[in-house]
Coordinates of C-alpha atoms in Angstrom, one line a residue:
X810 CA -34.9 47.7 0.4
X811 CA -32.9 48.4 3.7
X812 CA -32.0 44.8 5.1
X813 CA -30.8 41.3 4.3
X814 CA -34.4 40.1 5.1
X815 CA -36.2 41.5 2.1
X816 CA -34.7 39.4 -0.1
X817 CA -36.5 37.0 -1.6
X818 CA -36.0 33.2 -0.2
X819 CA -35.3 32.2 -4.1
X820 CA -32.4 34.6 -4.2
X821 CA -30.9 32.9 -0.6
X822 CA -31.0 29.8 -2.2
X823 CA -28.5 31.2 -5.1
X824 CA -26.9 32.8 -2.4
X825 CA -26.0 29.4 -0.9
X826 CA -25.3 27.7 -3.7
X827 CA -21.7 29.9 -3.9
X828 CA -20.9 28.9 0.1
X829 CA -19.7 25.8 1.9
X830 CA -22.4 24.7 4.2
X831 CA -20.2 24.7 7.6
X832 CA -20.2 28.5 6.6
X833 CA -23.6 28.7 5.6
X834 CA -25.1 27.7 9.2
X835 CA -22.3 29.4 11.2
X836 CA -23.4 32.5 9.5
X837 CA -27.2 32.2 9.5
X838 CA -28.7 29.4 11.8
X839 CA -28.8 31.4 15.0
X840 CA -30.7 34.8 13.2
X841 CA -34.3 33.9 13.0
X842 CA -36.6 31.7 12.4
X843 CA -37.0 32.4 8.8
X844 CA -33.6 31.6 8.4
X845 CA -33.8 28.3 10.4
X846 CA -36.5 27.1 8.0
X847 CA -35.2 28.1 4.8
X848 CA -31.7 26.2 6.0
X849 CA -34.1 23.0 6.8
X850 CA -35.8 23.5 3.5
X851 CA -35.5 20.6 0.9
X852 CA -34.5 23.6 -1.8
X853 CA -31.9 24.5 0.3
X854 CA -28.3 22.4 -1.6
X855 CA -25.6 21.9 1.0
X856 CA -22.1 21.5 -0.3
X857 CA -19.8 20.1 2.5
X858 CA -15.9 21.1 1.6
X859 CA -13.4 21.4 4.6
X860 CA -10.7 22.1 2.5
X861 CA -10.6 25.4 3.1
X862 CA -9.3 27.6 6.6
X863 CA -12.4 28.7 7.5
X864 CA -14.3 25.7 6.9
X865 CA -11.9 23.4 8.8
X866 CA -12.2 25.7 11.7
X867 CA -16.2 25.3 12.0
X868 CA -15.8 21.6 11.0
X869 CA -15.7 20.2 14.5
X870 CA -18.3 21.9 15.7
X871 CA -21.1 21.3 12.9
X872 CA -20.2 18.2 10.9
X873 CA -21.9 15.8 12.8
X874 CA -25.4 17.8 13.4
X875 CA -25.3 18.6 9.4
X876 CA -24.8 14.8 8.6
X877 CA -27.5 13.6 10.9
X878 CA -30.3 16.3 10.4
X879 CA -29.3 17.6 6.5
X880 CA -28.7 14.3 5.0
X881 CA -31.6 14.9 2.5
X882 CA -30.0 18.2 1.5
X883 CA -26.4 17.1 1.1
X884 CA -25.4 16.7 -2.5
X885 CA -21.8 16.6 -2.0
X886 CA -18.8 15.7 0.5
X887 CA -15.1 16.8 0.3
X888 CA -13.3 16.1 2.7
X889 CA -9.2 16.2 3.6
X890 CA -6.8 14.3 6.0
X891 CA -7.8 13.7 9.2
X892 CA -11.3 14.9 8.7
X893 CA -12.2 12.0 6.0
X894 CA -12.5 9.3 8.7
X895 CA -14.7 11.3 11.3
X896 CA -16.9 12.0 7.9
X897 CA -17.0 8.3 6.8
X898 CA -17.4 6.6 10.2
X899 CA -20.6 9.3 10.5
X900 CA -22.6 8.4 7.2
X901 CA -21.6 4.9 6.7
X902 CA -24.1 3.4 9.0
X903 CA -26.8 5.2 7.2
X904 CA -25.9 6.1 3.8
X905 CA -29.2 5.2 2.1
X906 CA -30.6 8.4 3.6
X907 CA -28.5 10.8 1.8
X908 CA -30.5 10.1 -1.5
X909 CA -29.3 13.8 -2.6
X910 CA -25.7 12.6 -2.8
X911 CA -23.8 13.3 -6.2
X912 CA -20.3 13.7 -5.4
X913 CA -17.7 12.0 -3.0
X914 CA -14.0 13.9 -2.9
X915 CA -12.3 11.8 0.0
X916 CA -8.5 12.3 0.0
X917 CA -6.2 10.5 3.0
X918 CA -8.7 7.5 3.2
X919 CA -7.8 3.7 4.1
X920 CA -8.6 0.7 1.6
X921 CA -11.1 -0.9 4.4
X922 CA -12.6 1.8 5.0
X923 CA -13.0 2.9 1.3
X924 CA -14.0 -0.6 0.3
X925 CA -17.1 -1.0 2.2
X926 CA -18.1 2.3 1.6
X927 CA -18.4 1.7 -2.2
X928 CA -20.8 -1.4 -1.7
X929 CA -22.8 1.2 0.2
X930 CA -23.0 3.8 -2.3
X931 CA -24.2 2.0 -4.9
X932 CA -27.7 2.4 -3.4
X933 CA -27.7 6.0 -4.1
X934 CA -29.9 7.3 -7.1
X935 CA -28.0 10.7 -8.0
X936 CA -24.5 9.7 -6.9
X937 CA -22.2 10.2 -10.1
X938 CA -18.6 11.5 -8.9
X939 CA -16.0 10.0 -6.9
X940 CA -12.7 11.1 -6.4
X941 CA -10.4 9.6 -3.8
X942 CA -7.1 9.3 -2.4
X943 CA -6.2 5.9 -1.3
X944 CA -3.6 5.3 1.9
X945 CA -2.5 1.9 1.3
X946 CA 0.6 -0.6 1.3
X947 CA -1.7 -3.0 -0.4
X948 CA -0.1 -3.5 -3.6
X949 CA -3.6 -5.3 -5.3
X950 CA -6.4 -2.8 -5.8
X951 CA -8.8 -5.0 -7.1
X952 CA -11.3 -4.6 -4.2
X953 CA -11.7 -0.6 -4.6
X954 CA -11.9 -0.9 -9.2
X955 CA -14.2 -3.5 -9.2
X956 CA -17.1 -2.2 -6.8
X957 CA -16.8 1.1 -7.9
X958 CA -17.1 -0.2 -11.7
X959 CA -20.2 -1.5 -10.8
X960 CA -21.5 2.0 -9.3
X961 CA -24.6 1.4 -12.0
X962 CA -24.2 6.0 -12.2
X963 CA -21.0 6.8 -12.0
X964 CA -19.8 9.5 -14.6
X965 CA -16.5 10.8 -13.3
X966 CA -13.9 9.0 -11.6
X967 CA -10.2 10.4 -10.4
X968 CA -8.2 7.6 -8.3
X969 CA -5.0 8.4 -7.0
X970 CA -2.7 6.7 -4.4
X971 CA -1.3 8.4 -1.7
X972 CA 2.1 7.7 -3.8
X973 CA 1.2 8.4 -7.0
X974 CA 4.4 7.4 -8.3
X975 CA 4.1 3.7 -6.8
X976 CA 5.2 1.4 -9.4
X977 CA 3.8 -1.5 -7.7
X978 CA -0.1 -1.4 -8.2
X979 CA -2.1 -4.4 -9.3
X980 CA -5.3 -5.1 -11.3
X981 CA -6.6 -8.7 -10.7
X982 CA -9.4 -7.9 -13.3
X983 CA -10.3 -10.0 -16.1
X984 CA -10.5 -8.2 -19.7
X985 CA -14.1 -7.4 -19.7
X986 CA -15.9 -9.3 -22.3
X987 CA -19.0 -8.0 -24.4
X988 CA -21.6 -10.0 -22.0
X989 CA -20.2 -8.6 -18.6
X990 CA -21.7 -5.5 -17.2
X991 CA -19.8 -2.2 -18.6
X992 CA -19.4 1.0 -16.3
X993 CA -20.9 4.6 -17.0
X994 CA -17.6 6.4 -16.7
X995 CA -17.1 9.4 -19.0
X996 CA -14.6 11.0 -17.1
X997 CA -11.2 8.2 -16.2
X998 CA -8.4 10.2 -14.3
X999 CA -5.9 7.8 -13.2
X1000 CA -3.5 9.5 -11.3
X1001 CA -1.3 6.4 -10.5
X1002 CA 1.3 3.9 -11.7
X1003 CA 0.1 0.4 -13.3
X1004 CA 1.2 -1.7 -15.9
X1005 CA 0.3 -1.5 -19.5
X1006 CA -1.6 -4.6 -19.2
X1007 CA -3.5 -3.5 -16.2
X1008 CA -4.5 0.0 -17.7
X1009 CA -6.0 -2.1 -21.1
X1010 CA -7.7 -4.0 -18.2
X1011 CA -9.2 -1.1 -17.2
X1012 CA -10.0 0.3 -20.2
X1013 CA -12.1 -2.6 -20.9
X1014 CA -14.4 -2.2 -18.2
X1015 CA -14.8 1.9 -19.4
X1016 CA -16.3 2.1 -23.7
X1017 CA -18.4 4.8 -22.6
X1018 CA -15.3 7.4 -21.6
X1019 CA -14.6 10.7 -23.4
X1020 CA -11.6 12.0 -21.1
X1021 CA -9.1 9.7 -20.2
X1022 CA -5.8 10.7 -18.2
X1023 CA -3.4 7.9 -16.4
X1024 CA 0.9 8.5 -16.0
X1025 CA 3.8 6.3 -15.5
X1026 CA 3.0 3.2 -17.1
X1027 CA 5.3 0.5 -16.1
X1028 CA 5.9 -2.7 -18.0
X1029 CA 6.0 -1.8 -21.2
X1030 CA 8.2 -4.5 -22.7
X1031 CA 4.8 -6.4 -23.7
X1032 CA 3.1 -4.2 -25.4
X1033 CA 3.0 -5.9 -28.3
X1034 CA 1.2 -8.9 -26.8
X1035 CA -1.6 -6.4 -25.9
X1036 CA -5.1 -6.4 -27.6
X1037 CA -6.2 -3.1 -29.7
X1038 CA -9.0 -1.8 -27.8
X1039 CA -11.9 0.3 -29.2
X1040 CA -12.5 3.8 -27.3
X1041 CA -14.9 5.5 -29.9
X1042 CA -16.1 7.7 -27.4
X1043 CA -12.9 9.1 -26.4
X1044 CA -12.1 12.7 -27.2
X1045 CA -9.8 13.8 -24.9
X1046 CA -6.9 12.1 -24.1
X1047 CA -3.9 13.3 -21.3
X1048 CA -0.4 11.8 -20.6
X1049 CA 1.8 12.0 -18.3
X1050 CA 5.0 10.0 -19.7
X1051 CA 8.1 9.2 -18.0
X1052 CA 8.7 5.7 -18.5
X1053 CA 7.9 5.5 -22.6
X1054 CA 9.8 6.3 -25.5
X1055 CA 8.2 7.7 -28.6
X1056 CA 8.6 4.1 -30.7
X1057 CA 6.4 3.2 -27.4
X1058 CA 4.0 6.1 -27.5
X1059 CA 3.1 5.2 -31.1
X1060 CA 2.5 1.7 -30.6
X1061 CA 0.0 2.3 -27.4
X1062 CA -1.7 5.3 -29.7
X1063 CA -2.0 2.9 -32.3
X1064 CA -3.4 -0.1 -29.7
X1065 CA -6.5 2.4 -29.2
X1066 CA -8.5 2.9 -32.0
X1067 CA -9.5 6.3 -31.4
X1068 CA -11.6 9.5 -32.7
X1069 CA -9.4 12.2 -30.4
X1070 CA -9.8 15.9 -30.5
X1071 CA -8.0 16.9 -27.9
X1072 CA -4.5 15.7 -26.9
X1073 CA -2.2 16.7 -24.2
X1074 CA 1.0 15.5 -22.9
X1075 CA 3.7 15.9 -20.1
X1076 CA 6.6 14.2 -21.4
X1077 CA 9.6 13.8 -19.0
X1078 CA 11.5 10.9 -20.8
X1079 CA 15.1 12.2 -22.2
X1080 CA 14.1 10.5 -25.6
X1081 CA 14.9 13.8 -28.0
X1082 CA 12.8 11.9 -30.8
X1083 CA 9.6 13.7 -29.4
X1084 CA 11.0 16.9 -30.4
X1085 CA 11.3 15.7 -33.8
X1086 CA 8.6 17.6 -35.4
X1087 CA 8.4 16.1 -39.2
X1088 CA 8.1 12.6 -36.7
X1089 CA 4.9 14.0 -35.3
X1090 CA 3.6 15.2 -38.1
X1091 CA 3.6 12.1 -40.2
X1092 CA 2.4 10.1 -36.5
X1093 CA -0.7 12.7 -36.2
X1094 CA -1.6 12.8 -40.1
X1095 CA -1.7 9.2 -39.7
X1096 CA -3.1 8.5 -36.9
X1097 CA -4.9 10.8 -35.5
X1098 CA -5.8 13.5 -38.6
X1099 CA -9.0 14.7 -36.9
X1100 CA -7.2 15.9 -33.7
X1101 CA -8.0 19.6 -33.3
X1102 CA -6.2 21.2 -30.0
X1103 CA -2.2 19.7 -29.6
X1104 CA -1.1 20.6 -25.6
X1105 CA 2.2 19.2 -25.7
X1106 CA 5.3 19.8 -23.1
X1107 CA 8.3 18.1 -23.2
X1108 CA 11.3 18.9 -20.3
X1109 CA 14.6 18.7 -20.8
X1110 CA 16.7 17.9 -17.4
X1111 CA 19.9 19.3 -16.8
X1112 CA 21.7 18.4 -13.8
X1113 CA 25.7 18.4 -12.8
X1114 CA 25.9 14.8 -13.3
X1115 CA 24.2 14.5 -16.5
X1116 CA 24.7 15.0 -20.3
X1117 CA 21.8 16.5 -21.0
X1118 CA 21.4 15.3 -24.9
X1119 CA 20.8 17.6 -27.8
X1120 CA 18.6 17.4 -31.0
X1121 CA 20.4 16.0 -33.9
X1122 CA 17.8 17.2 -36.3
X1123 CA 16.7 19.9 -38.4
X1124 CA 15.9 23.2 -37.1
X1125 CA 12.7 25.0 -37.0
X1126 CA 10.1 22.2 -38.3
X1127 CA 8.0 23.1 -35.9
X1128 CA 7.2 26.2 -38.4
X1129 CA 6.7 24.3 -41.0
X1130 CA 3.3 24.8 -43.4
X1131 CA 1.6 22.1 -40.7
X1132 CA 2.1 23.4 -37.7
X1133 CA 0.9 26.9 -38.6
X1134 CA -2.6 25.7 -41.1
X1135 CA -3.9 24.2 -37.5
X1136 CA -2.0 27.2 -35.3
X1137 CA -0.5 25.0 -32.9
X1138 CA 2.6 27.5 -31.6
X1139 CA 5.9 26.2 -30.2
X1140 CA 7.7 27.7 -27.2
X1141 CA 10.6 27.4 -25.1
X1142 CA 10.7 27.9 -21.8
X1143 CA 13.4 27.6 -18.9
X1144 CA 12.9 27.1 -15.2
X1145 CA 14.4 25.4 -11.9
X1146 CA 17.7 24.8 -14.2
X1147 CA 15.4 22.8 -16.9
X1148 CA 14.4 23.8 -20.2
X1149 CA 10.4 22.4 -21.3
X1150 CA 9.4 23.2 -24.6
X1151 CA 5.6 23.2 -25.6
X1152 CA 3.3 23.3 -28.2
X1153 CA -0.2 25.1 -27.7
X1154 CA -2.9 26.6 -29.7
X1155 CA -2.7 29.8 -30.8
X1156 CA -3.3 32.9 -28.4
X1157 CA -2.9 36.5 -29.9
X1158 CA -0.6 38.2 -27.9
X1159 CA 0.0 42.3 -27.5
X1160 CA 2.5 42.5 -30.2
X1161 CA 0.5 41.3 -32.6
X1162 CA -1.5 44.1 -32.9
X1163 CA -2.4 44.8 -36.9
X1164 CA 0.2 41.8 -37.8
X1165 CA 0.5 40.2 -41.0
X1166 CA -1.1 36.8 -42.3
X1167 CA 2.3 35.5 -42.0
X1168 CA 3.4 36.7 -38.5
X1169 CA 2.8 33.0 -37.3
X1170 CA 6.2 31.8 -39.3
X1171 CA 8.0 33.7 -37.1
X1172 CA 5.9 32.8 -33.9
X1173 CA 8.2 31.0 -31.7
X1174 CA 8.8 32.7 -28.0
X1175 CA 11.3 32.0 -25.3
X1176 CA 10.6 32.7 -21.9
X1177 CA 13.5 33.3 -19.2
X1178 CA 12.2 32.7 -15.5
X1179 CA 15.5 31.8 -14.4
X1180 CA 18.0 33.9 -15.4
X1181 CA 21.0 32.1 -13.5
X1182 CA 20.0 28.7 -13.3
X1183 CA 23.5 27.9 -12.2
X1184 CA 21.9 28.7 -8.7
X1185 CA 20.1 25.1 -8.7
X1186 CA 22.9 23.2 -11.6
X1187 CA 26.1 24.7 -11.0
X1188 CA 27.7 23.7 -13.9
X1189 CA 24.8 25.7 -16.0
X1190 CA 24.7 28.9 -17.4
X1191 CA 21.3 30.7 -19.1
X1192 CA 24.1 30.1 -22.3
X1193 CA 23.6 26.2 -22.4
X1194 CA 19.6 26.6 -22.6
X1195 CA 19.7 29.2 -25.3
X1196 CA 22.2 26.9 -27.2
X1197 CA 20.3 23.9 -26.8
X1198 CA 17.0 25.4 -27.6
X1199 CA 18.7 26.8 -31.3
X1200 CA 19.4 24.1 -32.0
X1201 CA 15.6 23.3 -32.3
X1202 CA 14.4 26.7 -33.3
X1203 CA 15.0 30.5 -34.1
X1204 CA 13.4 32.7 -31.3
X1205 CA 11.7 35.9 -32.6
X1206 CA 10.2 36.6 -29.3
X1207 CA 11.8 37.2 -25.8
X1208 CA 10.0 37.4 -22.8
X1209 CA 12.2 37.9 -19.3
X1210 CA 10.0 37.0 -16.7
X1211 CA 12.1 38.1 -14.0
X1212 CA 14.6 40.8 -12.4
X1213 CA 17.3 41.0 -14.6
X1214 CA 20.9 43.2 -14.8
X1215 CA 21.6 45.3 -18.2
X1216 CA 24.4 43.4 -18.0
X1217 CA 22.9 40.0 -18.6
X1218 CA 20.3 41.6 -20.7
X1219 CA 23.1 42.1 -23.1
X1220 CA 24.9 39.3 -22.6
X1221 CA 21.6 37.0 -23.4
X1222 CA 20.7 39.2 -26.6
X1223 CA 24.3 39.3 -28.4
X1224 CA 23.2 35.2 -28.5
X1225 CA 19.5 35.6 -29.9
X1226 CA 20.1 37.6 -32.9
X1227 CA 16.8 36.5 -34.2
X1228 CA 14.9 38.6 -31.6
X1229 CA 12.1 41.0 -32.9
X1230 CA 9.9 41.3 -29.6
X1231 CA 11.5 42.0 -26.3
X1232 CA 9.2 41.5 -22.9
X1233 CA 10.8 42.3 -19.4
X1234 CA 9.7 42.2 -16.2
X1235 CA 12.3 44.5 -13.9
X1236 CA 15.2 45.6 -14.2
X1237 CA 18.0 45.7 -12.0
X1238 CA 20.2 49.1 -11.9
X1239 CA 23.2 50.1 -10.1
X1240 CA 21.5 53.2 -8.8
X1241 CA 17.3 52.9 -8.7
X1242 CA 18.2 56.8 -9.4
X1243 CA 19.9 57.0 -12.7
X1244 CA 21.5 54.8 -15.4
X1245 CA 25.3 55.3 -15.5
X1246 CA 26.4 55.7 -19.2
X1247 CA 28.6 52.3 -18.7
X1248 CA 25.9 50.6 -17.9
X1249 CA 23.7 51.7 -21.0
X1250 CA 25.9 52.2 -23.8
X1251 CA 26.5 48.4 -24.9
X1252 CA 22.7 48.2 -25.1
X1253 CA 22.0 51.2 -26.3
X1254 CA 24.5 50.6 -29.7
X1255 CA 22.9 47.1 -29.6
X1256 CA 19.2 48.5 -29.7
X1257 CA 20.1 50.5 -32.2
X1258 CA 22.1 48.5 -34.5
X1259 CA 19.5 45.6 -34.4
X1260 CA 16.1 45.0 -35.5
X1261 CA 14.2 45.5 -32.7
X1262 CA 10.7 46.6 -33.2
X1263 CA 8.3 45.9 -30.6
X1264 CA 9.2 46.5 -26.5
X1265 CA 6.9 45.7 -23.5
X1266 CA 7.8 46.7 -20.0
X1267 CA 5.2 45.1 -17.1
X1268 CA 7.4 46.9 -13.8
X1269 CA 8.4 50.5 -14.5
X1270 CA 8.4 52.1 -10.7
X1271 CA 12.3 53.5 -10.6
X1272 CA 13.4 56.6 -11.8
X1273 CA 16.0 54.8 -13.8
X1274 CA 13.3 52.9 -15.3
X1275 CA 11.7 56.4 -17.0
X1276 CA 15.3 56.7 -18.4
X1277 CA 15.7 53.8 -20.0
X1278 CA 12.5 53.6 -21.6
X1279 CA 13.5 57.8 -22.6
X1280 CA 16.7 56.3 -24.2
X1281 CA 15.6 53.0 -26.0
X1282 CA 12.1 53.8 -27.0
X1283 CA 13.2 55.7 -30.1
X1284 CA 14.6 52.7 -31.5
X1285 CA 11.5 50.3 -31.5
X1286 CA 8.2 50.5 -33.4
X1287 CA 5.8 49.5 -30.8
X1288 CA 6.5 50.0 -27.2
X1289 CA 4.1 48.3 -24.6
X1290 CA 3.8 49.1 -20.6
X1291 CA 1.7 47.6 -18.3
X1292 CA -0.2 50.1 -16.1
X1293 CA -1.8 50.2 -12.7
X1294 CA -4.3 53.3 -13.3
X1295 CA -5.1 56.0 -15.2
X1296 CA -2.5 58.6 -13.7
X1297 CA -0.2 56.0 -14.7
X1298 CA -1.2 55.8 -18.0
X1299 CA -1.7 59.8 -18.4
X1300 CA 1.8 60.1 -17.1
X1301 CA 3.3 57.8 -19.8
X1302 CA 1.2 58.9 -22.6
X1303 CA 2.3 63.2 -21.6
X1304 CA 6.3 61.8 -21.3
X1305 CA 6.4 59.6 -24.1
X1306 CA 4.8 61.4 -26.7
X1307 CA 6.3 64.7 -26.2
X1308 CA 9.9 63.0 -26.4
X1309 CA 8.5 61.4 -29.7
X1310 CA 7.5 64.7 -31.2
X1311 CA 11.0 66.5 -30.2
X1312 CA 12.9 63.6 -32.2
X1313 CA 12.9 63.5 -35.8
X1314 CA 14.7 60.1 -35.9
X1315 CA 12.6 58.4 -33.9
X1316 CA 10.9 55.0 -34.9
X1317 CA 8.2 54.8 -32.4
X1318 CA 4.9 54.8 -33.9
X1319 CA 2.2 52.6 -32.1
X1320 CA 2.0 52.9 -28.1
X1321 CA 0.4 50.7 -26.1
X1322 CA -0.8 49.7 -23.0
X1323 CA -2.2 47.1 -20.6
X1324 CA -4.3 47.6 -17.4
X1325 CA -6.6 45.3 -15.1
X1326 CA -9.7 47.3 -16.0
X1327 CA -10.7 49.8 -18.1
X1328 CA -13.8 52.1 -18.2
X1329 CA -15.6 52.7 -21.1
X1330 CA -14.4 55.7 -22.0
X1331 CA -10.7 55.1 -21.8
X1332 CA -10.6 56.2 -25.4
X1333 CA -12.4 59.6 -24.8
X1334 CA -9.7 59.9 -22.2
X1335 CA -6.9 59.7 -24.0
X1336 CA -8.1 61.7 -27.0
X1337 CA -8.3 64.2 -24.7
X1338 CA -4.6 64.5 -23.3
X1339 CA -3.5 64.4 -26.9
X1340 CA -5.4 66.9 -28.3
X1341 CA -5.0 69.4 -25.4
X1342 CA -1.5 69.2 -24.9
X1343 CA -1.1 68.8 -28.7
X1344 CA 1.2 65.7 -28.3
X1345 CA 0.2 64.6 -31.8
X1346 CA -1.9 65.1 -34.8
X1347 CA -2.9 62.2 -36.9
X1348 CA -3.7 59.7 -35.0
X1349 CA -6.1 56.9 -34.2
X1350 CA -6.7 55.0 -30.9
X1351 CA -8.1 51.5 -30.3
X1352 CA -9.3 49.4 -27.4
X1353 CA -9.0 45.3 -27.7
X1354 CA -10.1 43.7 -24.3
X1355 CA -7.6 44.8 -21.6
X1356 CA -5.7 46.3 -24.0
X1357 CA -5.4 50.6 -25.7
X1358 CA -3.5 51.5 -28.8
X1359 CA -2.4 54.5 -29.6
X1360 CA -1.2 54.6 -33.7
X1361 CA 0.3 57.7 -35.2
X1362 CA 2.0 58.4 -38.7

């Protein structure tokens, strides 16, 4: 095979399946004329998408000729801002003819023109998709819901308003009653405001759905005048709460009579009770005991003008025997000057290499982007997030997920006394050269008078970086780097080890590290260095996805 043009036309049709189709005929329309007739071929899927640079720039010149003369092959349309209304006012006259059509993504479009192109679209055989974003002032959105609930195949619908957060929407729907006709949604992503009584509205129309996301509900002073509705189907359920307490969450949960699996949640309300965790667990074991995956992220605001309110209760029941039989792990995490804390399921991280049954009791990670949010809350220090989050939980893991001074290094461990694990990113130095011993020596003693046992370093690229790890990796059982190649690795694997094997007091005994990609015989590799430059003796060495261990006695 020495050109394009032996391949077979089956494979150019796999080809084209992974390109947009303004791309597709820019590239291969003027070549031959085998290409022109396997681009005119009926086998040949065209997927219009502007969205991205080089699409928008070919858009002008090709979008009408591919909606006049493709229509048959056109199975979906996504198109952005200005672009939507040239693509509507094209097809709308014709629609019937693009009997391929599955999927509609139309973002910046008006109500008029969105209205009487759902009547329209109802006449197509394979449609199934429709995800829009409406440019209105219209506060009623009757006329878009109710012709698109009767699109008789429509299995995935995302509606969003070009203000998301408009509190003002309006249903003028009926509840739907067992005799009217039901919709084929599966998929309901409501990605706008509306009452509580509107969104059971809604729900009526959709007994057939098995995700379901909506935010901001409004008006919820009624909602026990609300009906309980039935959503067997229903397995997957997302929130976004800012409006709703959690006496309010479990009285809508409990309106729905549910068979969930999966439930996530963004909760921005200042109502400490969801971090209750002996709360959720009676609510879940209740309510919903068959629930198997917990995505759960509650942020706490801080702001100068603000008392930013703490948890009263007891500390670390989010360890308790509940939480850890279905592995849903708690975190804390601070960024932009606000702390969110989250619960997700479990992941097996690098430090958990050959760890004990029980390592999950002592799970709980916090994660420092910001290391001065003072820069965005003046009157906030990292100090007030770590004391906030203790009161919640003990942290056993530390990961520093940016630049930080040894300075504040310290100053943040003396106050997390709990820490066994210690992630960092980069540090900053006075001299990118060498570590002056005032800069070392409180966290050198403090290294070595705590209980350390497991380092990872992701940025080591200064010479003072080499020093620091040669000072403080005799104090921890596992020390992890992140590595770009294998000189990188060889380099750390010669320096390390032979500092090991010249200190008798030295606590290091499993080595790791992490790289994008590694060949197959990493191991080999690595067996090698040791043996020839007799670095150690007994040893073993293991490979676990993008991660090597090196273990020694």
């Amino acid at each position: 095979m020495t050109t394009i043009e032996h391949l077979s036309n089956e494979i150019f049709y796999e080809i084209f399946e992974y390109f947009d189709a303004y791309v597709i005929f820019n590239g291969f329309s003027n070549l031959n004329e085998r290409f022109q007739l396997l681009l005119n071929s009926s086998l040949t899927r065209l997927k219009l998408d502007d969205n991205y640079p080089q699409s928008k720039e070919l858009f002008l010149n090709n979008y009408k000729e591919l909606l006049r003369n493709h229509h048959l092959q056109i199975l979906s349309i996504h198109s952005f801002d200005e672009n939507t209304t040239k693509i509507i006012s094209t097809i709308k006259s014709n629609l019937s003819l693009f009997q391929s059509l599955q999927s509609l993504i139309l973002y910046s479009i008006k109500s008029d023109i969105l209205s009487s192109l759902i009547h329209q679209l109802a006449s197509l055989p394979n449609f199934y998709s429709l995800t829009i974003d409406l440019c209105t002032e219209d506060q009623d959105h009757t006329n878009i819901y109710q012709p698109t609930f009767n699109l008789p195949k429509l299995k995935y619908l995302k509606y969003r308003t070009c203000d998301n957060e408009d509190i003002d929407i309006v249903i003028s729907l009926p509840i739907a009653t067992t005799d009217q006709l039901k919709t084929s949604i599966e998929y309901f992503i409501m990605d706008h405001g509306c009452s509580m009584k509107d969104l059971f509205t809604l729900l009526s129309y959709t007994p057939n759905v098995r995700y379901l996301k909506f935010l901001n509900l409004i008006d919820i002073d009624n909602l026990n005048t609300i009906e309980p509705i039935k959503l067997i189907n229903l397995t997957k359920l997302s929130l976004e709460i800012y409006e709703m307490t959690f006496d309010e969450f479990e009285i809508l949960i409990k309106k729905m009579v549910l068979n969930l699996k999966i439930l996530s949640l963004d909760i921005r309300h200042e109502d400490m009770s969801y971090l209750n965790a002996k709360r959720w667990e009676d609510f879940l074991q209740e309510n919903l005991s068959q629930l198997e995956k917990l995505y759960f992220k509650k942020t706490v605001h801080f702001s100068d003008d603000y008392e930013t309110p703490m948890y009263l209760g007891e500390q670390n029941e989010f360890s308790s025997t509940f939480w850890l039989e279905r592995r849903w792990i708690f975190k804390v995490e601070n960024d932009s000057g606000h702390l969110v804390y989250s619960i997700q399921p479990y992941k097996k991280k690098w430090f958990e290499y050959n760890s004990k049954s029980n390592q999950l009791l002592k799970s709980v990670e916090f994660e420092i982007v910001d290391v001065s949010p003072e820069h965005c809350v003046k009157s906030i220090h990292i100090s007030d997030h770590i004391y906030h989050a203790l009161t919640i939980t003990q942290i056993y893991h530390l990961q520093i997920s940016t630049i930080i001074s040894l300075e504040n290094l310290y100053k943040i461990l003396l106050l997390l006394p709990d820490i066994e694990t210690l992630s960092l990113f980069r540090l900053l130095f006075t001299n990118s050269t060498s570590i002056t011993d005032e800069e070392l020596q409180p966290l050198f003693l403090l290294f070595r008078e705590n209980h350390f046992q497991k380092l990872s370093f992701s940025d080591v690229y200064q010479v003072a970086d080499v020093h620091f790890l040669m000072l403080i990796c005799f104090h921890v059982n596992h020390l992890h780097l992140h590595c770009n190649d294998y000189n990188h690795v060889e380099s750390f694997v010669g320096l390390i080890l032979s500092h090991v094997r010249s200190r008798t007091d030295s606590k290091l005994r499993l080595l790791s590290f992490t790289m994008l990609k590694f060949a197959n015989d990493m191991i080999e590799f690595l067996t090698k260095i040791i043996k020839e430059n007799k670095l150690l003796n007994d040893f073993i060495i293991e490979q676990i996805n993008n991660d090597v261990y090196i273990k020694w006695t």
